[in-house]
PDB file of C-alpha atoms in Angstrom:
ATOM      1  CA  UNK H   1      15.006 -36.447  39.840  1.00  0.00           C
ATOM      2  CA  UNK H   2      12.963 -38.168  37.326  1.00  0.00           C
ATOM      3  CA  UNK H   3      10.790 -35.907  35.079  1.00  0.00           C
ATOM      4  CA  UNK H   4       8.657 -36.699  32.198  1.00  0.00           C
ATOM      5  CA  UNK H   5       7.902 -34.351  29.462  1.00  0.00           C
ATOM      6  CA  UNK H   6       4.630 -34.515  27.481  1.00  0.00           C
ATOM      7  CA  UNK H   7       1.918 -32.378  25.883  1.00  0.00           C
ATOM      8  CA  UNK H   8      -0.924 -31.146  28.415  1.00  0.00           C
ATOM      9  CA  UNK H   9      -4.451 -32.217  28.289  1.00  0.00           C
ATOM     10  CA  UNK H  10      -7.626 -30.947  29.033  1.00  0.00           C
ATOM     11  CA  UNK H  11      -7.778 -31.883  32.784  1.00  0.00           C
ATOM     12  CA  UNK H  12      -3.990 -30.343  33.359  1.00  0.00           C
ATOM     13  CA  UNK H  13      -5.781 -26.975  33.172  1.00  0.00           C
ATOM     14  CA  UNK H  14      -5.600 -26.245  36.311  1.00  0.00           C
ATOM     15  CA  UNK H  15      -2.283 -27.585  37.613  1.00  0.00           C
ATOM     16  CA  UNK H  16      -0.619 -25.623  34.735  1.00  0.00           C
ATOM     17  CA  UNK H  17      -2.496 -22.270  36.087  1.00  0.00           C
ATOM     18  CA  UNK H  18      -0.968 -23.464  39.650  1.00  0.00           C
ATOM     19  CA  UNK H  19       2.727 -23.783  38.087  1.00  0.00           C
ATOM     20  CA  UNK H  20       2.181 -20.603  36.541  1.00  0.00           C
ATOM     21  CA  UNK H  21       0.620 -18.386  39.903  1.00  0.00           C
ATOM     22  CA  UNK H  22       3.084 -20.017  42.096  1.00  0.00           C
ATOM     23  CA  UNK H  23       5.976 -19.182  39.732  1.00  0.00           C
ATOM     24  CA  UNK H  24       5.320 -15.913  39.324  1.00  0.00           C
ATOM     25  CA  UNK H  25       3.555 -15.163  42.336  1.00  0.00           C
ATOM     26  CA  UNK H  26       0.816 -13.433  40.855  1.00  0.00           C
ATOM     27  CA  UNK H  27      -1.859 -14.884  37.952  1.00  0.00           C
ATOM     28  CA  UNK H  28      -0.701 -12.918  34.509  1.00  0.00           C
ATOM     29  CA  UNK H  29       1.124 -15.685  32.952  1.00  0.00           C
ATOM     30  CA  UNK H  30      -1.312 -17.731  34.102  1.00  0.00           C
ATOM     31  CA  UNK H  31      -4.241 -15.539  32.087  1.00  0.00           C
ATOM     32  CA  UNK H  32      -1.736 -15.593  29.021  1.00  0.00           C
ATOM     33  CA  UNK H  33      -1.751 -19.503  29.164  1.00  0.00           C
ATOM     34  CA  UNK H  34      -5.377 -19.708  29.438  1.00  0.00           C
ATOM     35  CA  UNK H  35      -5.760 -17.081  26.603  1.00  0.00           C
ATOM     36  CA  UNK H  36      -3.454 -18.582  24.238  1.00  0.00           C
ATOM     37  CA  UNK H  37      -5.243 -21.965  24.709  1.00  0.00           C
ATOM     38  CA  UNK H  38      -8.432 -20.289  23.835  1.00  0.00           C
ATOM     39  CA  UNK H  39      -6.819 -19.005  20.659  1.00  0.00           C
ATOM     40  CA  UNK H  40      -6.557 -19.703  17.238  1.00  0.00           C
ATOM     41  CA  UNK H  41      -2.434 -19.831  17.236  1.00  0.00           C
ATOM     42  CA  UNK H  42      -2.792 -22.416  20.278  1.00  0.00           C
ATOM     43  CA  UNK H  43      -0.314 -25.641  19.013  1.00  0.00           C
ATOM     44  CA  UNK H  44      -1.466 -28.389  21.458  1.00  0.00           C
ATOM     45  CA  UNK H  45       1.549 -30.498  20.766  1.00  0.00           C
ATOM     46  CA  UNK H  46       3.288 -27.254  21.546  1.00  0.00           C
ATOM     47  CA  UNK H  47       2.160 -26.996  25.225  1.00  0.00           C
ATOM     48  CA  UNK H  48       4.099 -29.199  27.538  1.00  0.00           C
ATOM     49  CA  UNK H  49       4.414 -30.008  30.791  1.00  0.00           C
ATOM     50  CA  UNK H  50       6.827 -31.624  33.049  1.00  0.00           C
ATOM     51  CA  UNK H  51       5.899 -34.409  35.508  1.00  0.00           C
ATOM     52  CA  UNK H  52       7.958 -35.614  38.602  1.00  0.00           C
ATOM     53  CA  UNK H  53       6.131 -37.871  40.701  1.00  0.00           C
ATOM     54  CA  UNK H  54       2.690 -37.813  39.310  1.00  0.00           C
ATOM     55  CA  UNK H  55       2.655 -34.001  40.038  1.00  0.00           C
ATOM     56  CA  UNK H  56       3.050 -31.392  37.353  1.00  0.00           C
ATOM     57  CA  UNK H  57       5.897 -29.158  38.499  1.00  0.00           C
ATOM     58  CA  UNK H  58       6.856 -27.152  34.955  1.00  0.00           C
ATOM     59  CA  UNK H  59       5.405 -25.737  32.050  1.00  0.00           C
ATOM     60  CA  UNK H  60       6.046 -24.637  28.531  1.00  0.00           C
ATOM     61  CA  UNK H  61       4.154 -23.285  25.784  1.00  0.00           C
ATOM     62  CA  UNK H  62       5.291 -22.284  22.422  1.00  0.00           C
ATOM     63  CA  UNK H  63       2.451 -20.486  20.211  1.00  0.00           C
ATOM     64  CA  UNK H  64       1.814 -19.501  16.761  1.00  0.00           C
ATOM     65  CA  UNK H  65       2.419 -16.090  15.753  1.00  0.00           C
ATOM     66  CA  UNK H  66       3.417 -13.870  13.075  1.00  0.00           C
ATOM     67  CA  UNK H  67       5.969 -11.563  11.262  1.00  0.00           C
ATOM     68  CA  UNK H  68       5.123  -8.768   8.989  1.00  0.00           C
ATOM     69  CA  UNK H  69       7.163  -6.870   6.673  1.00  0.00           C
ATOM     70  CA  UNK H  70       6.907  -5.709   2.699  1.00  0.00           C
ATOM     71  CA  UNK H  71       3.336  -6.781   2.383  1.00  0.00           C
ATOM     72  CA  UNK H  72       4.270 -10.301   3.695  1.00  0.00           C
ATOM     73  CA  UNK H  73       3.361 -12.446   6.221  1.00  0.00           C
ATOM     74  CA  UNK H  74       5.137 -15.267   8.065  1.00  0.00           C
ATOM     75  CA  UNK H  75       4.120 -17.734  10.721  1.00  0.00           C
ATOM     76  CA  UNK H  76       6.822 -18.580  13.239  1.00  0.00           C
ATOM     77  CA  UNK H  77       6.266 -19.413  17.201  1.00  0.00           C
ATOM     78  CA  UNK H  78       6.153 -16.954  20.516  1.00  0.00           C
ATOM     79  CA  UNK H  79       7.819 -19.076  23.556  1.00  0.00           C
ATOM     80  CA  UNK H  80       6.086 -17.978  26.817  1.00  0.00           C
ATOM     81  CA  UNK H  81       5.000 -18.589  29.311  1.00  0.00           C
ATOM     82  CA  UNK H  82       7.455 -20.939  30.879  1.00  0.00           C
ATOM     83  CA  UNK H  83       7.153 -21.766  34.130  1.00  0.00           C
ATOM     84  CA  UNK H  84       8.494 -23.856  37.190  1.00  0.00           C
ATOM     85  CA  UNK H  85       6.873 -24.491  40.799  1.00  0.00           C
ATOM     86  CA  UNK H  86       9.507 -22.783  43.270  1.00  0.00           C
ATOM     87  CA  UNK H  87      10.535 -26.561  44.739  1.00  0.00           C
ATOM     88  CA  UNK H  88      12.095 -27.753  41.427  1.00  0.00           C
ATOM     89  CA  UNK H  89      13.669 -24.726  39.880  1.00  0.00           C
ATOM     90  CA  UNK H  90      17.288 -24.915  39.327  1.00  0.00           C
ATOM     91  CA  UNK H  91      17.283 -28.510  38.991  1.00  0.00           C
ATOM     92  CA  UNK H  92      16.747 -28.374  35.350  1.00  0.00           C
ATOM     93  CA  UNK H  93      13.068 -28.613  34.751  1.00  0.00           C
ATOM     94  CA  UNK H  94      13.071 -25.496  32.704  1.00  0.00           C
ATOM     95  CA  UNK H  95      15.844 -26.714  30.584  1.00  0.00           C
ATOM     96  CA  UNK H  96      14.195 -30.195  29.692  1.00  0.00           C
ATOM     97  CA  UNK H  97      10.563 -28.844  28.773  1.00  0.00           C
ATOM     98  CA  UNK H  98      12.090 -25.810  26.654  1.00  0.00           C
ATOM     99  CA  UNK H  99      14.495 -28.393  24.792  1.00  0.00           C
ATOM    100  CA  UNK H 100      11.935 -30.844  24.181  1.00  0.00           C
ATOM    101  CA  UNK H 101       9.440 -27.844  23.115  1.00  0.00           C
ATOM    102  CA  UNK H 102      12.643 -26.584  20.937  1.00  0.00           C
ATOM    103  CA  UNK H 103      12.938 -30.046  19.432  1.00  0.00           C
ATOM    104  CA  UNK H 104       8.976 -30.606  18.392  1.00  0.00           C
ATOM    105  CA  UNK H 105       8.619 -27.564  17.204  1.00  0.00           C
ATOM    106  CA  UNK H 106      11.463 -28.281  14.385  1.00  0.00           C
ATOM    107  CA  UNK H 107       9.783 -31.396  13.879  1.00  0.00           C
ATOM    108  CA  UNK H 108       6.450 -30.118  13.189  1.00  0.00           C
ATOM    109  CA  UNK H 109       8.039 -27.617  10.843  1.00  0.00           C
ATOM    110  CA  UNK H 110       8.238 -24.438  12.330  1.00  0.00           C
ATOM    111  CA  UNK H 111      11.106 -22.308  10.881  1.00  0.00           C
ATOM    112  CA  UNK H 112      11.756 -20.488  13.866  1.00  0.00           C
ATOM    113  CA  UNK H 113      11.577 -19.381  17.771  1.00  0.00           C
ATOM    114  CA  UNK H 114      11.058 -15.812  19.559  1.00  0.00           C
ATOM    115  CA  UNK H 115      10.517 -14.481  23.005  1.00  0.00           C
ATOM    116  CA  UNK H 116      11.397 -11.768  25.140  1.00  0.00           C
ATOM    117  CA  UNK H 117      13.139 -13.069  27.903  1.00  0.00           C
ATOM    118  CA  UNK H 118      16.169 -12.587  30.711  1.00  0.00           C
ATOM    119  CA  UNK H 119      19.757 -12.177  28.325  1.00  0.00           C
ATOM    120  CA  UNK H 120      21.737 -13.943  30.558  1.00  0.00           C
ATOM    121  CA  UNK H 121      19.155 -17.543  30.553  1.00  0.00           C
ATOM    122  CA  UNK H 122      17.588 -18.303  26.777  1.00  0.00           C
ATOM    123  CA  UNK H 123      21.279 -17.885  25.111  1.00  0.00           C
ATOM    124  CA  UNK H 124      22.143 -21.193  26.559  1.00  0.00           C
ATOM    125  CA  UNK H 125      19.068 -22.510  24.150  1.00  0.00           C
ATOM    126  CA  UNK H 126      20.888 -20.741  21.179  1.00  0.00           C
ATOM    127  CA  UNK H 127      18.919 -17.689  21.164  1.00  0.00           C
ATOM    128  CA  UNK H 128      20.153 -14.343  19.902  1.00  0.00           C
ATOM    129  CA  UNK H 129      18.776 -10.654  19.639  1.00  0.00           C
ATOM    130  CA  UNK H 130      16.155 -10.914  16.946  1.00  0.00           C
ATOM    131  CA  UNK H 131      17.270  -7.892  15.077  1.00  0.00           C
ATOM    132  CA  UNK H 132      20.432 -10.003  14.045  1.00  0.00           C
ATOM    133  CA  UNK H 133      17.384 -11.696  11.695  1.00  0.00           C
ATOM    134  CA  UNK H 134      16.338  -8.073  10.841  1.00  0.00           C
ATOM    135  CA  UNK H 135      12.766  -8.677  13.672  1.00  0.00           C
ATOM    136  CA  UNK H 136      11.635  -6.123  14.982  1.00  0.00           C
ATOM    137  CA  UNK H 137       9.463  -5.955  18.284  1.00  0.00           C
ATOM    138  CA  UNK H 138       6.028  -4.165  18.049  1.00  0.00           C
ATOM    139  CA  UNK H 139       6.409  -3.267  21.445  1.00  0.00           C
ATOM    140  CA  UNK H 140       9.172  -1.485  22.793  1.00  0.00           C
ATOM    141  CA  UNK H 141      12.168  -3.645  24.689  1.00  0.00           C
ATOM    142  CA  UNK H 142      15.964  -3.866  24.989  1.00  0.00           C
ATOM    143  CA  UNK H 143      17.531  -5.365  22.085  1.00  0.00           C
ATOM    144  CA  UNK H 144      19.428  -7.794  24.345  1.00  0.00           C
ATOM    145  CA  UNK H 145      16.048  -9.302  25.243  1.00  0.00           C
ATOM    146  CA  UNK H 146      13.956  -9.388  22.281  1.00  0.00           C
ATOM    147  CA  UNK H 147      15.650 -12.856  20.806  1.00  0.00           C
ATOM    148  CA  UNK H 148      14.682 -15.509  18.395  1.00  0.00           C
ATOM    149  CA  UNK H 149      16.385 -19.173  17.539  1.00  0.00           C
ATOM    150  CA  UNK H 150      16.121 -20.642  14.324  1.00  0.00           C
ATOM    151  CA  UNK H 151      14.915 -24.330  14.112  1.00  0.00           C
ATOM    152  CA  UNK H 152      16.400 -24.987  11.086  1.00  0.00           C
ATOM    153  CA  UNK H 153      18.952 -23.226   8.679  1.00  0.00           C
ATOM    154  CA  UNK H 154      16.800 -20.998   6.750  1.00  0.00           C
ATOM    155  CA  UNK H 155      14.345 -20.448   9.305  1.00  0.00           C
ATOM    156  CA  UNK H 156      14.398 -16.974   8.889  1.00  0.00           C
ATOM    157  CA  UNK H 157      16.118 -16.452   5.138  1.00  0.00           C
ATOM    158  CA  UNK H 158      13.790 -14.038   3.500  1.00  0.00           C
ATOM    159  CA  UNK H 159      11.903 -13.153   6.799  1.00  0.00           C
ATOM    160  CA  UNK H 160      12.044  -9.542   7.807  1.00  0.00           C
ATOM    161  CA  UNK H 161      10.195  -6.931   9.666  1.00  0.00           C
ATOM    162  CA  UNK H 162       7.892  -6.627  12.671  1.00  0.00           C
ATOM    163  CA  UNK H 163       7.100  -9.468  15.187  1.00  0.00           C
ATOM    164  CA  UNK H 164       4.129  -9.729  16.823  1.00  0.00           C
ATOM    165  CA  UNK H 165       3.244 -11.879  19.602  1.00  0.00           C
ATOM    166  CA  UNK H 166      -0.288 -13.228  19.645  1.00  0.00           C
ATOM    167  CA  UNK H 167      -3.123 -11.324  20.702  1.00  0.00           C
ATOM    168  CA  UNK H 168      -3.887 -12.975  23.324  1.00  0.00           C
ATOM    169  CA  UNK H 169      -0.873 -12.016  25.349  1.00  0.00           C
ATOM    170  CA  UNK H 170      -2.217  -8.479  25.304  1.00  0.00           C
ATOM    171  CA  UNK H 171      -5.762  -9.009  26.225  1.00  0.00           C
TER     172      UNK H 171
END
C-alpha cells in the first residue's frame, strides 16, 4: 500500500472529520480536531494526514501545550487525536503519520511529546509514563497511560510539574 504523508489544508477539513467519526464511531475526536485548529496552540505543520489513493485514510495532530510547575512555564506538544478509517488500520497507517509527526516536531524544535493513550500501542514510539519526567496529569488517569517521549536529549531536563492539555480538548 502506498501512502503519502503531508500536512492538511484548508479543504481536508472535512475528510479529516470523516477519518475521525468513522474511527471512533462517534464525533468527539472529531470536535477536538476542529477545536484545536481553531486554537491558538494549533501547529499547522503539525497536523498530518495520510493519503492512499487520492483518499485521505489517517490522521495525526500534535498541538501546543503547556507544563507548569515552580512558577514556570514550558511549551511542549499534546499528540491526539490520531486516527485511521476502519479499511486501513493495521496496515501501518498509524505508525507512518505518528513517526513522521514525531520526526517534524523535533525538527521544528519542540523538546518533547505527551498523550494519554492505550500502554500496550505508543511504547513502540518510545513513549514512557510521564511521571518518569516528574509530569503530572491535571486530570486524573493511570500512570501507565499518561506518557510523554522526548524529541531530543534534554527535552525535559529542568521541566517539572503539571501537564495540561490544551483547552480546547475540554470544551
Amino acid at each position: 500500500m502506498d501512502i503519502h504523508v503531508r500536512p492538511e489544508t484548508p479543504r481536508d477539513e472535512q475528510a479529516i472529520r470523516h477519518v475521525n467519526e468513522v474511527a471512533f464511531g462517534r464525533p468527539n475526536e472529531a470536535d477536538i480536531a476542529d477545536r484545536v485548529r481553531a486554537s491558538s496552540g494549533f501547529v499547522p505543520d503539525l497536523s498530518l494526514v495520510a493519503v492512499s489513493g487520492g483518499q485521505i485514510v489517517g490522521h495525526v495532530m500534535f498541538s501546543e501545550a503547556t507544563v507548569q510547575g515552580d512558577g514556570n512555564s514550558w511549551t511542549v506538544l499534546a499528540l491526539g487525536p490520531v486516527a485511521v478509517l476502519p479499511a486501513f488500520q493495521r496496515k501501518g497507517v498509524g505508525t507512518t503519520v505518528i513517526e513522521t509527526g514525531l520526526i517534524r516536531a523535533a525538527e521544528l524544535g519542540y523538546r518533547a511529546v505527551v498523550l494519554i493513550g492505550h500502554p500496550t500501542y505508543y511504547p513502540r514510539f518510545g513513549f514512557v509514563p510521564a511521571s518518569r519526567f516528574g509530569l503530572k496529569p491535571a486530570i486524573t488517569v493511570p500512570d501507565d497511560v499518561f506518557m510523554a517521549r522526548l524529541l531530543r536529549p534534554d527535552g525535559l531536563d529542568g521541566v517539572e510539574g503539571q501537564f495540561s492539555f490544551p483547552k480546547a480538548f475540554d470544551e
